[in-house]
Amino acid sequence: MLPVDFVDMMQQQLGAQAPQLFHALEQEPVTSIRLNDKIDELSFNADIDEVPWHYEGYYLSERPQFTLDPLFHAGCYYVQEASSMLIQCALEQYVAEDSLALDLCAAPGGKATLISQYLGAQGLLVANEVVRQRVFILSENIQKWGNGNTVVTHNTPALFGEAMPNAFDCILVDAPCSGEGMFRKDEQAVADWSMRAVRQCVERQRSILYDAWDALKPGGILIYSTCTFNRHEDEENAMWIAEELGADILPLSLDPAWGIVESIAGYHCYPHLVRGEGFYLCVLRKRRHDFDPFRIKHAKKPNSTPITAENKELVRSWLSEPDKWALRQLDRFITAYPIKYKELIDYMSTRFLCISLGFGLAEERGKHFAPQHSLSMSKAARIDAFPQLEVNLESALAYLRTESLPLSNLPLGLLLVTYHGVPLGFVKNVGSRCNNLYPNEWRIRNL
Ligand code: SAM
Protein backbone atom coordinates (compact mmCIF):
# COMPACT_ATOMS: atom_id res chain seq x y z
CA MET A 1 0.00 0.00 0.00
CA LEU A 2 1.45 3.36 -1.00
CA PRO A 3 1.33 6.11 1.68
CA VAL A 4 -1.64 8.46 1.15
CA ASP A 5 0.50 11.60 1.31
CA PHE A 6 2.82 10.13 -1.29
CA VAL A 7 -0.11 9.43 -3.62
CA ASP A 8 -1.39 13.02 -3.19
CA MET A 9 2.04 14.47 -3.78
CA MET A 10 2.68 12.44 -6.93
CA GLN A 11 -0.77 13.26 -8.27
CA GLN A 12 0.11 16.94 -7.99
CA GLN A 13 3.53 16.39 -9.50
CA LEU A 14 2.62 14.06 -12.37
CA GLY A 15 -1.05 14.87 -13.00
CA ALA A 16 -2.65 12.42 -15.43
CA GLN A 17 0.47 10.22 -15.48
CA ALA A 18 0.37 9.47 -11.75
CA PRO A 19 -1.83 6.31 -12.05
CA GLN A 20 0.72 4.82 -14.48
CA LEU A 21 3.45 5.39 -11.91
CA PHE A 22 1.35 3.79 -9.14
CA HIS A 23 0.67 0.82 -11.40
CA ALA A 24 4.38 0.45 -12.23
CA LEU A 25 5.21 0.51 -8.50
CA GLU A 26 3.08 -2.63 -8.08
CA GLN A 27 5.09 -4.59 -10.67
CA GLU A 28 8.14 -6.76 -10.04
CA PRO A 29 11.44 -4.83 -9.94
CA VAL A 30 13.81 -5.13 -12.88
CA THR A 31 17.10 -7.07 -12.55
CA SER A 32 20.17 -5.64 -14.22
CA ILE A 33 23.91 -5.98 -14.01
CA ARG A 34 26.93 -4.03 -15.20
CA LEU A 35 29.76 -6.06 -16.63
CA ASN A 36 33.38 -5.69 -15.58
CA ASP A 37 36.09 -6.01 -18.23
CA LYS A 38 37.45 -9.04 -16.32
CA ILE A 39 35.29 -11.18 -18.63
CA ASP A 40 34.10 -10.80 -22.22
CA GLU A 41 30.83 -12.65 -22.04
CA LEU A 42 27.92 -13.32 -19.77
CA SER A 43 26.77 -16.83 -19.02
CA PHE A 44 23.28 -16.54 -17.57
CA ASN A 45 20.37 -18.84 -18.29
CA ALA A 46 18.17 -15.81 -18.76
CA ASP A 47 17.35 -13.62 -21.74
CA ILE A 48 19.61 -10.63 -21.86
CA ASP A 49 18.91 -7.14 -23.20
CA GLU A 50 21.18 -4.13 -23.28
CA VAL A 51 20.65 -1.14 -21.00
CA PRO A 52 20.44 1.66 -23.58
CA TRP A 53 22.47 4.25 -21.65
CA HIS A 54 25.37 2.09 -20.52
CA TYR A 55 27.41 0.00 -22.96
CA GLU A 56 28.16 -2.58 -20.26
CA GLY A 57 24.71 -2.65 -18.65
CA TYR A 58 22.39 -5.63 -19.20
CA TYR A 59 18.86 -6.53 -18.14
CA LEU A 60 18.23 -10.13 -17.10
CA SER A 61 14.77 -11.55 -17.76
CA GLU A 62 14.86 -13.29 -14.37
CA ARG A 63 16.86 -12.89 -11.18
CA PRO A 64 19.41 -15.69 -10.78
CA GLN A 65 20.73 -16.65 -7.37
CA PHE A 66 23.86 -14.56 -7.72
CA THR A 67 25.42 -16.12 -4.62
CA LEU A 68 25.73 -19.38 -6.55
CA ASP A 69 27.76 -17.79 -9.33
CA PRO A 70 31.52 -17.72 -8.57
CA LEU A 71 31.96 -14.98 -11.18
CA PHE A 72 29.77 -12.70 -9.07
CA HIS A 73 32.17 -13.17 -6.14
CA ALA A 74 35.14 -12.58 -8.46
CA GLY A 75 33.83 -9.11 -9.36
CA CYS A 76 33.05 -9.96 -13.00
CA TYR A 77 29.85 -7.92 -12.76
CA TYR A 78 27.97 -5.72 -10.33
CA VAL A 79 24.26 -6.18 -9.75
CA GLN A 80 23.23 -2.59 -10.33
CA GLU A 81 19.90 -0.94 -10.81
CA ALA A 82 19.68 0.11 -14.49
CA SER A 83 18.45 3.70 -14.01
CA SER A 84 21.41 4.55 -11.78
CA MET A 85 23.79 3.65 -14.63
CA LEU A 86 22.67 6.94 -16.17
CA ILE A 87 25.60 8.49 -14.26
CA GLN A 88 27.70 7.22 -17.20
CA CYS A 89 26.11 9.81 -19.55
CA ALA A 90 26.98 12.65 -17.15
CA LEU A 91 30.57 11.42 -16.95
CA GLU A 92 30.95 11.00 -20.71
CA GLN A 93 29.55 14.44 -21.41
CA TYR A 94 31.26 16.50 -18.72
CA VAL A 95 34.10 14.69 -16.95
CA ALA A 96 37.55 13.97 -18.41
CA GLU A 97 39.02 10.53 -17.81
CA ASP A 98 42.10 11.95 -16.09
CA SER A 99 39.97 13.58 -13.40
CA LEU A 100 40.23 13.47 -9.65
CA ALA A 101 36.73 12.40 -8.59
CA LEU A 102 35.01 12.05 -5.22
CA ASP A 103 32.02 9.80 -4.61
CA LEU A 104 30.96 11.23 -1.28
CA CYS A 105 28.17 8.80 -0.31
CA ALA A 106 29.56 5.70 -1.93
CA ALA A 107 28.43 2.49 -0.15
CA PRO A 108 27.75 -0.16 -1.26
CA GLY A 109 29.64 0.95 -4.35
CA GLY A 110 27.50 0.60 -7.50
CA LYS A 111 28.28 4.08 -8.74
CA ALA A 112 31.81 4.05 -7.33
CA THR A 113 32.73 0.98 -9.41
CA LEU A 114 31.10 2.63 -12.42
CA ILE A 115 33.14 5.83 -11.94
CA SER A 116 36.32 3.85 -11.30
CA GLN A 117 35.74 2.00 -14.56
CA TYR A 118 35.09 5.23 -16.44
CA LEU A 119 38.30 6.86 -15.14
CA GLY A 120 40.47 3.79 -15.72
CA ALA A 121 44.22 4.24 -15.28
CA GLN A 122 44.14 7.96 -16.06
CA GLY A 123 42.14 9.22 -13.10
CA LEU A 124 41.69 8.67 -9.40
CA LEU A 125 38.49 8.07 -7.44
CA VAL A 126 38.04 8.72 -3.75
CA ALA A 127 35.08 6.62 -2.58
CA ASN A 128 33.86 7.79 0.81
CA GLU A 129 31.29 6.36 3.19
CA VAL A 130 30.51 8.00 6.51
CA VAL A 131 28.51 5.12 8.03
CA ARG A 132 30.88 2.64 9.63
CA GLN A 133 28.82 -0.52 9.07
CA ARG A 134 28.64 0.26 5.34
CA VAL A 135 32.24 1.15 4.60
CA PHE A 136 33.46 -2.48 4.60
CA ILE A 137 31.04 -3.63 1.91
CA LEU A 138 32.17 -0.62 -0.12
CA SER A 139 35.80 -1.62 0.29
CA GLU A 140 34.97 -5.26 -0.59
CA ASN A 141 33.17 -4.24 -3.78
CA ILE A 142 36.01 -1.92 -4.79
CA GLN A 143 38.59 -4.66 -4.23
CA LYS A 144 36.54 -7.18 -6.20
CA TRP A 145 36.13 -4.75 -9.08
CA GLY A 146 39.93 -4.69 -9.18
CA ASN A 147 40.91 -1.39 -10.80
CA GLY A 148 43.37 -0.14 -8.17
CA ASN A 149 42.54 3.50 -9.00
CA THR A 150 40.41 4.04 -5.89
CA VAL A 151 41.02 5.21 -2.34
CA VAL A 152 38.28 4.22 0.11
CA THR A 153 37.77 6.63 2.98
CA HIS A 154 35.51 6.76 6.03
CA ASN A 155 35.05 10.44 6.87
CA THR A 156 32.46 13.17 7.21
CA PRO A 157 31.77 15.29 4.11
CA ALA A 158 33.07 18.37 5.96
CA LEU A 159 36.63 17.00 6.10
CA PHE A 160 36.83 17.04 2.30
CA GLY A 161 35.95 20.74 2.18
CA GLU A 162 38.47 21.47 4.92
CA ALA A 163 41.45 19.27 3.95
CA MET A 164 41.10 19.33 0.15
CA PRO A 165 39.72 22.74 -0.88
CA ASN A 166 39.25 23.21 -4.66
CA ALA A 167 40.75 19.76 -5.28
CA PHE A 168 38.16 17.66 -7.11
CA ASP A 169 37.25 17.90 -10.79
CA CYS A 170 34.05 16.01 -10.11
CA ILE A 171 31.99 15.16 -7.03
CA LEU A 172 29.08 12.75 -7.00
CA VAL A 173 26.60 13.24 -4.17
CA ASP A 174 24.29 10.24 -4.46
CA ALA A 175 22.41 11.42 -1.43
CA PRO A 176 20.68 9.42 1.29
CA CYS A 177 17.02 10.05 0.44
CA SER A 178 13.43 9.02 1.13
CA GLY A 179 13.81 6.19 -1.41
CA GLU A 180 10.49 6.52 -3.26
CA GLY A 181 12.17 5.10 -6.36
CA MET A 182 12.93 1.90 -4.42
CA PHE A 183 9.36 1.32 -3.18
CA ARG A 184 8.86 -1.85 -5.21
CA LYS A 185 12.25 -3.26 -4.21
CA ASP A 186 12.22 -2.37 -0.55
CA GLU A 187 9.13 -2.59 1.65
CA GLN A 188 10.96 -0.81 4.45
CA ALA A 189 11.29 2.29 2.24
CA VAL A 190 7.46 2.39 2.02
CA ALA A 191 7.07 1.85 5.77
CA ASP A 192 9.60 4.60 6.63
CA TRP A 193 8.18 7.19 4.22
CA SER A 194 6.41 10.31 5.51
CA MET A 195 6.38 14.00 4.59
CA ARG A 196 8.34 14.58 7.78
CA ALA A 197 11.01 12.09 6.60
CA VAL A 198 11.14 13.91 3.24
CA ARG A 199 11.77 17.23 5.03
CA GLN A 200 14.50 15.64 7.16
CA CYS A 201 16.13 14.23 4.01
CA VAL A 202 16.13 17.68 2.40
CA GLU A 203 17.92 19.13 5.42
CA ARG A 204 20.48 16.35 5.51
CA GLN A 205 21.11 16.55 1.76
CA ARG A 206 21.74 20.31 1.97
CA SER A 207 24.07 19.89 4.87
CA ILE A 208 26.10 17.22 2.98
CA LEU A 209 26.25 19.43 -0.13
CA TYR A 210 27.19 22.53 1.84
CA ASP A 211 29.93 20.73 3.76
CA ALA A 212 31.55 19.23 0.68
CA TRP A 213 31.16 22.20 -1.64
CA ASP A 214 34.58 23.74 -0.94
CA ALA A 215 36.26 20.52 -2.10
CA LEU A 216 34.96 21.04 -5.65
CA LYS A 217 37.16 23.03 -8.02
CA PRO A 218 35.55 26.13 -9.53
CA GLY A 219 34.57 24.95 -13.00
CA GLY A 220 34.26 21.41 -11.61
CA ILE A 221 31.22 19.16 -11.99
CA LEU A 222 28.79 18.17 -9.26
CA ILE A 223 26.53 15.24 -10.03
CA TYR A 224 23.62 15.28 -7.61
CA SER A 225 21.40 12.20 -7.58
CA THR A 226 18.72 10.52 -5.52
CA CYS A 227 16.50 7.49 -5.90
CA THR A 228 13.39 9.46 -5.05
CA PHE A 229 10.73 11.28 -7.09
CA ASN A 230 9.67 14.28 -5.00
CA ARG A 231 10.63 17.80 -6.03
CA HIS A 232 11.74 18.80 -2.54
CA GLU A 233 14.71 16.43 -2.51
CA ASP A 234 15.30 16.70 -6.26
CA GLU A 235 14.61 19.93 -8.20
CA GLU A 236 14.38 22.20 -5.15
CA ASN A 237 17.75 20.99 -3.93
CA ALA A 238 19.34 21.30 -7.37
CA MET A 239 18.08 24.89 -7.59
CA TRP A 240 19.28 25.57 -4.06
CA ILE A 241 22.77 24.38 -5.09
CA ALA A 242 22.67 26.59 -8.17
CA GLU A 243 21.51 29.70 -6.31
CA GLU A 244 23.00 29.38 -2.84
CA LEU A 245 26.26 27.56 -3.54
CA GLY A 246 26.82 29.07 -7.00
CA ALA A 247 26.51 26.66 -9.92
CA ASP A 248 24.98 26.32 -13.37
CA ILE A 249 22.65 23.47 -14.18
CA LEU A 250 23.87 21.64 -17.29
CA PRO A 251 21.84 19.84 -19.95
CA LEU A 252 22.44 16.19 -20.81
CA SER A 253 22.08 14.93 -24.32
CA LEU A 254 19.88 11.81 -23.98
CA ASP A 255 18.06 9.81 -26.62
CA PRO A 256 14.32 10.70 -26.32
CA ALA A 257 13.50 7.04 -27.04
CA TRP A 258 14.92 6.11 -23.62
CA GLY A 259 11.90 7.66 -21.86
CA ILE A 260 13.91 9.77 -19.41
CA VAL A 261 12.01 12.92 -18.42
CA GLU A 262 13.74 16.30 -18.34
CA SER A 263 12.35 18.57 -15.62
CA ILE A 264 13.00 22.21 -14.79
CA ALA A 265 16.25 21.09 -13.17
CA GLY A 266 17.63 17.64 -13.96
CA TYR A 267 16.28 14.33 -15.22
CA HIS A 268 13.94 11.66 -13.86
CA CYS A 269 13.74 7.95 -14.57
CA TYR A 270 10.17 6.90 -13.77
CA PRO A 271 9.47 3.16 -13.68
CA HIS A 272 6.37 3.56 -15.89
CA LEU A 273 8.56 5.09 -18.61
CA VAL A 274 11.92 3.32 -18.32
CA ARG A 275 12.93 -0.26 -17.59
CA GLY A 276 14.41 0.43 -14.19
CA GLU A 277 13.65 1.91 -10.78
CA GLY A 278 13.11 5.55 -9.87
CA PHE A 279 16.15 7.77 -10.16
CA TYR A 280 16.87 11.49 -10.36
CA LEU A 281 20.03 13.15 -11.62
CA CYS A 282 21.16 16.74 -12.03
CA VAL A 283 24.56 17.85 -13.34
CA LEU A 284 25.88 21.21 -12.19
CA ARG A 285 29.06 23.15 -12.87
CA LYS A 286 30.49 25.18 -10.00
CA ARG A 287 30.75 28.81 -11.10
CA ARG A 288 34.23 29.91 -11.93
CA HIS A 289 35.89 32.53 -9.76
CA ASP A 290 39.42 33.33 -8.69
CA PHE A 291 40.70 30.63 -6.42
CA ASP A 292 43.86 29.10 -5.02
CA PRO A 293 44.33 25.77 -6.76
CA PHE A 294 44.58 22.92 -4.30
CA ARG A 295 48.14 22.41 -3.14
CA ILE A 296 49.35 20.01 -0.54
CA LYS A 297 50.69 22.12 2.29
CA HIS A 298 52.46 20.98 5.44
CA ALA A 299 52.30 17.35 4.38
CA LYS A 300 53.28 14.98 7.17
CA LYS A 301 55.37 12.03 6.18
CA PRO A 302 53.06 9.03 5.94
CA ASN A 303 53.81 6.10 8.22
CA SER A 304 55.64 3.29 6.52
CA THR A 305 58.14 0.51 7.09
CA PRO A 306 61.07 0.24 4.63
CA ILE A 307 60.70 -2.65 2.19
CA THR A 308 63.89 -4.61 1.59
CA ALA A 309 65.18 -4.73 -2.00
CA GLU A 310 64.64 -8.49 -2.08
CA ASN A 311 61.02 -8.27 -0.98
CA LYS A 312 60.39 -5.40 -3.34
CA GLU A 313 61.69 -7.43 -6.23
CA LEU A 314 59.47 -10.36 -5.22
CA VAL A 315 56.22 -8.40 -4.87
CA ARG A 316 56.87 -6.36 -8.03
CA SER A 317 57.19 -9.64 -9.93
CA TRP A 318 53.49 -10.25 -9.15
CA LEU A 319 52.45 -7.14 -11.10
CA SER A 320 52.12 -6.90 -14.87
CA GLU A 321 53.23 -3.24 -14.97
CA PRO A 322 55.09 -2.74 -11.69
CA ASP A 323 56.38 0.74 -12.58
CA LYS A 324 52.85 2.10 -12.47
CA TRP A 325 52.45 1.41 -8.77
CA ALA A 326 53.84 3.04 -5.64
CA LEU A 327 54.40 0.53 -2.84
CA ARG A 328 54.04 1.19 0.84
CA GLN A 329 54.48 -1.18 3.75
CA LEU A 330 52.52 -0.57 6.93
CA ASP A 331 52.91 -3.15 9.68
CA ARG A 332 52.73 -6.53 7.90
CA PHE A 333 51.02 -5.28 4.76
CA ILE A 334 52.24 -3.87 1.46
CA THR A 335 49.78 -1.77 -0.49
CA ALA A 336 50.05 -0.72 -4.15
CA TYR A 337 48.54 2.53 -5.40
CA PRO A 338 48.88 4.53 -8.62
CA ILE A 339 52.31 6.19 -8.78
CA LYS A 340 50.73 9.02 -10.76
CA TYR A 341 48.80 10.07 -7.65
CA LYS A 342 51.41 9.11 -5.06
CA GLU A 343 51.84 12.54 -3.50
CA LEU A 344 48.11 13.09 -3.21
CA ILE A 345 47.40 9.64 -1.81
CA ASP A 346 50.27 9.97 0.68
CA TYR A 347 48.77 13.26 1.82
CA MET A 348 45.27 11.77 2.06
CA SER A 349 46.57 8.91 4.16
CA THR A 350 47.76 11.44 6.76
CA ARG A 351 44.49 13.42 6.91
CA PHE A 352 41.72 10.89 6.24
CA LEU A 353 40.71 7.56 7.66
CA CYS A 354 41.66 5.49 4.64
CA ILE A 355 40.24 1.98 4.55
CA SER A 356 42.21 1.11 1.43
CA LEU A 357 44.63 2.81 -0.96
CA GLY A 358 44.68 1.12 -4.35
CA PHE A 359 44.89 -2.57 -3.53
CA GLY A 360 46.50 -4.84 -0.97
CA LEU A 361 49.51 -6.44 -2.61
CA ALA A 362 51.35 -8.53 -0.04
CA GLU A 363 51.31 -9.64 3.55
CA GLU A 364 54.18 -10.73 5.76
CA ARG A 365 53.77 -14.36 6.81
CA GLY A 366 56.64 -15.54 8.98
CA LYS A 367 59.85 -14.67 7.16
CA HIS A 368 58.20 -14.29 3.78
CA PHE A 369 55.73 -12.18 1.93
CA ALA A 370 52.63 -13.81 0.49
CA PRO A 371 50.15 -12.14 -1.87
CA GLN A 372 47.05 -10.60 -0.28
CA HIS A 373 43.65 -11.74 -1.49
CA SER A 374 42.97 -8.39 -3.16
CA LEU A 375 45.91 -9.01 -5.51
CA SER A 376 43.95 -11.95 -6.92
CA MET A 377 41.03 -9.60 -7.54
CA SER A 378 43.21 -6.91 -9.09
CA LYS A 379 43.53 -6.38 -12.83
CA ALA A 380 47.13 -5.30 -12.13
CA ALA A 381 48.12 -8.82 -11.09
CA ARG A 382 50.35 -10.91 -13.32
CA ILE A 383 48.33 -14.07 -12.93
CA ASP A 384 50.91 -16.29 -14.56
CA ALA A 385 53.20 -15.42 -11.62
CA PHE A 386 51.39 -18.23 -9.74
CA PRO A 387 50.60 -21.83 -10.67
CA GLN A 388 46.89 -22.00 -11.38
CA LEU A 389 44.28 -24.41 -10.19
CA GLU A 390 41.26 -24.23 -12.49
CA VAL A 391 38.17 -25.55 -10.68
CA ASN A 392 34.63 -26.55 -11.65
CA LEU A 393 31.48 -24.98 -10.22
CA GLU A 394 31.22 -27.36 -7.27
CA SER A 395 34.83 -26.81 -6.18
CA ALA A 396 34.56 -23.07 -6.78
CA LEU A 397 31.60 -22.86 -4.40
CA ALA A 398 33.42 -25.05 -1.87
CA TYR A 399 36.40 -22.68 -2.14
CA LEU A 400 34.16 -19.65 -1.59
CA ARG A 401 32.74 -21.36 1.51
CA THR A 402 36.39 -21.56 2.69
CA GLU A 403 36.41 -25.36 2.55
CA SER A 404 39.54 -27.21 1.50
CA LEU A 405 39.92 -28.41 -2.07
CA PRO A 406 40.95 -31.83 -3.36
CA LEU A 407 44.58 -31.93 -4.50
CA SER A 408 46.16 -34.01 -7.16
CA ASN A 409 49.66 -33.67 -8.57
CA LEU A 410 49.85 -29.97 -7.92
CA PRO A 411 53.01 -28.07 -6.99
CA LEU A 412 53.49 -27.28 -3.32
CA GLY A 413 53.03 -23.69 -2.17
CA LEU A 414 50.67 -20.99 -3.33
CA LEU A 415 48.18 -21.72 -6.09
CA LEU A 416 45.81 -19.27 -7.71
CA VAL A 417 42.32 -20.76 -7.88
CA THR A 418 40.53 -19.86 -11.11
CA TYR A 419 37.05 -20.50 -12.43
CA HIS A 420 36.51 -20.05 -16.17
CA GLY A 421 40.02 -18.58 -16.11
CA VAL A 422 39.02 -15.80 -13.66
CA PRO A 423 40.92 -15.67 -10.33
CA LEU A 424 38.89 -16.41 -7.20
CA GLY A 425 41.75 -16.28 -4.68
CA PHE A 426 44.65 -18.31 -3.32
CA VAL A 427 45.18 -21.64 -1.63
CA LYS A 428 48.37 -22.99 -0.15
CA ASN A 429 49.20 -26.56 -0.99
CA VAL A 430 51.11 -27.94 2.00
CA GLY A 431 51.17 -31.49 0.65
CA SER A 432 48.91 -33.28 3.13
CA ARG A 433 46.19 -30.63 2.72
CA CYS A 434 45.39 -27.40 1.03
CA ASN A 435 44.93 -24.26 3.15
CA ASN A 436 42.10 -22.12 1.90
CA LEU A 437 43.18 -18.43 1.96
CA TYR A 438 39.85 -16.91 0.92
CA PRO A 439 38.98 -14.04 3.32
CA ASN A 440 36.84 -15.47 6.10
CA GLU A 441 34.68 -12.36 6.31
CA TRP A 442 33.71 -12.71 2.62
CA ARG A 443 32.95 -16.42 2.67
CA ILE A 444 29.60 -17.65 1.42
CA ARG A 445 27.43 -18.69 4.34
CA ASN A 446 24.06 -20.46 4.44
CA LEU A 447 24.59 -22.59 1.39
N1 SAM B 1 26.17 5.62 -4.15
C1 SAM B 1 25.81 4.36 -3.55
C2 SAM B 1 25.80 3.27 -4.63
O1 SAM B 1 25.64 3.60 -5.80
O2 SAM B 1 26.00 2.10 -4.28
C3 SAM B 1 24.51 4.44 -2.81
C4 SAM B 1 24.51 5.54 -1.79
S1 SAM B 1 23.10 5.63 -0.77
C5 SAM B 1 21.91 6.30 -1.81
C6 SAM B 1 23.51 6.98 0.27
C7 SAM B 1 24.70 6.75 1.18
O3 SAM B 1 24.87 7.93 1.98
C8 SAM B 1 24.54 5.60 2.16
O4 SAM B 1 25.62 4.72 2.04
C9 SAM B 1 24.54 6.27 3.53
O5 SAM B 1 25.18 5.48 4.51
C10 SAM B 1 25.29 7.55 3.27
N2 SAM B 1 24.97 8.62 4.24
C11 SAM B 1 24.00 8.61 5.20
N3 SAM B 1 24.05 9.76 5.90
C12 SAM B 1 25.05 10.49 5.41
C13 SAM B 1 25.62 11.76 5.73
N4 SAM B 1 25.11 12.51 6.72
N5 SAM B 1 26.67 12.20 5.01
C14 SAM B 1 27.17 11.45 4.01
N6 SAM B 1 26.68 10.25 3.64
C15 SAM B 1 25.63 9.77 4.34
CSV table of C-alpha atoms and ligand atoms in Angstrom, one decimal, residues 105-111 129-131 134 157 174-176 204 208, ligand 1:
chain,number,residue,atom,x,y,z
A,105,CYS,CA,28.2,8.8,-0.3
A,106,ALA,CA,29.6,5.7,-1.9
A,107,ALA,CA,28.4,2.5,-0.2
A,108,PRO,CA,27.7,-0.2,-1.3
A,109,GLY,CA,29.6,0.9,-4.4
A,110,GLY,CA,27.5,0.6,-7.5
A,111,LYS,CA,28.3,4.1,-8.7
A,129,GLU,CA,31.3,6.4,3.2
A,130,VAL,CA,30.5,8.0,6.5
A,131,VAL,CA,28.5,5.1,8.0
A,134,ARG,CA,28.6,0.3,5.3
A,157,PRO,CA,31.8,15.3,4.1
A,174,ASP,CA,24.3,10.2,-4.5
A,175,ALA,CA,22.4,11.4,-1.4
A,176,PRO,CA,20.7,9.4,1.3
A,204,ARG,CA,20.5,16.3,5.5
A,208,ILE,CA,26.1,17.2,3.0
B,1,SAM,N1,26.2,5.6,-4.1
B,1,SAM,C1,25.8,4.4,-3.6
B,1,SAM,C2,25.8,3.3,-4.6
B,1,SAM,O1,25.6,3.6,-5.8
B,1,SAM,O2,26.0,2.1,-4.3
B,1,SAM,C3,24.5,4.4,-2.8
B,1,SAM,C4,24.5,5.5,-1.8
B,1,SAM,S1,23.1,5.6,-0.8
B,1,SAM,C5,21.9,6.3,-1.8
B,1,SAM,C6,23.5,7.0,0.3
B,1,SAM,C7,24.7,6.8,1.2
B,1,SAM,O3,24.9,7.9,2.0
B,1,SAM,C8,24.5,5.6,2.2
B,1,SAM,O4,25.6,4.7,2.0
B,1,SAM,C9,24.5,6.3,3.5
B,1,SAM,O5,25.2,5.5,4.5
B,1,SAM,C10,25.3,7.5,3.3
B,1,SAM,N2,25.0,8.6,4.2
B,1,SAM,C11,24.0,8.6,5.2
B,1,SAM,N3,24.1,9.8,5.9
B,1,SAM,C12,25.1,10.5,5.4
B,1,SAM,C13,25.6,11.8,5.7
B,1,SAM,N4,25.1,12.5,6.7
B,1,SAM,N5,26.7,12.2,5.0
B,1,SAM,C14,27.2,11.5,4.0
B,1,SAM,N6,26.7,10.2,3.6
B,1,SAM,C15,25.6,9.8,4.3
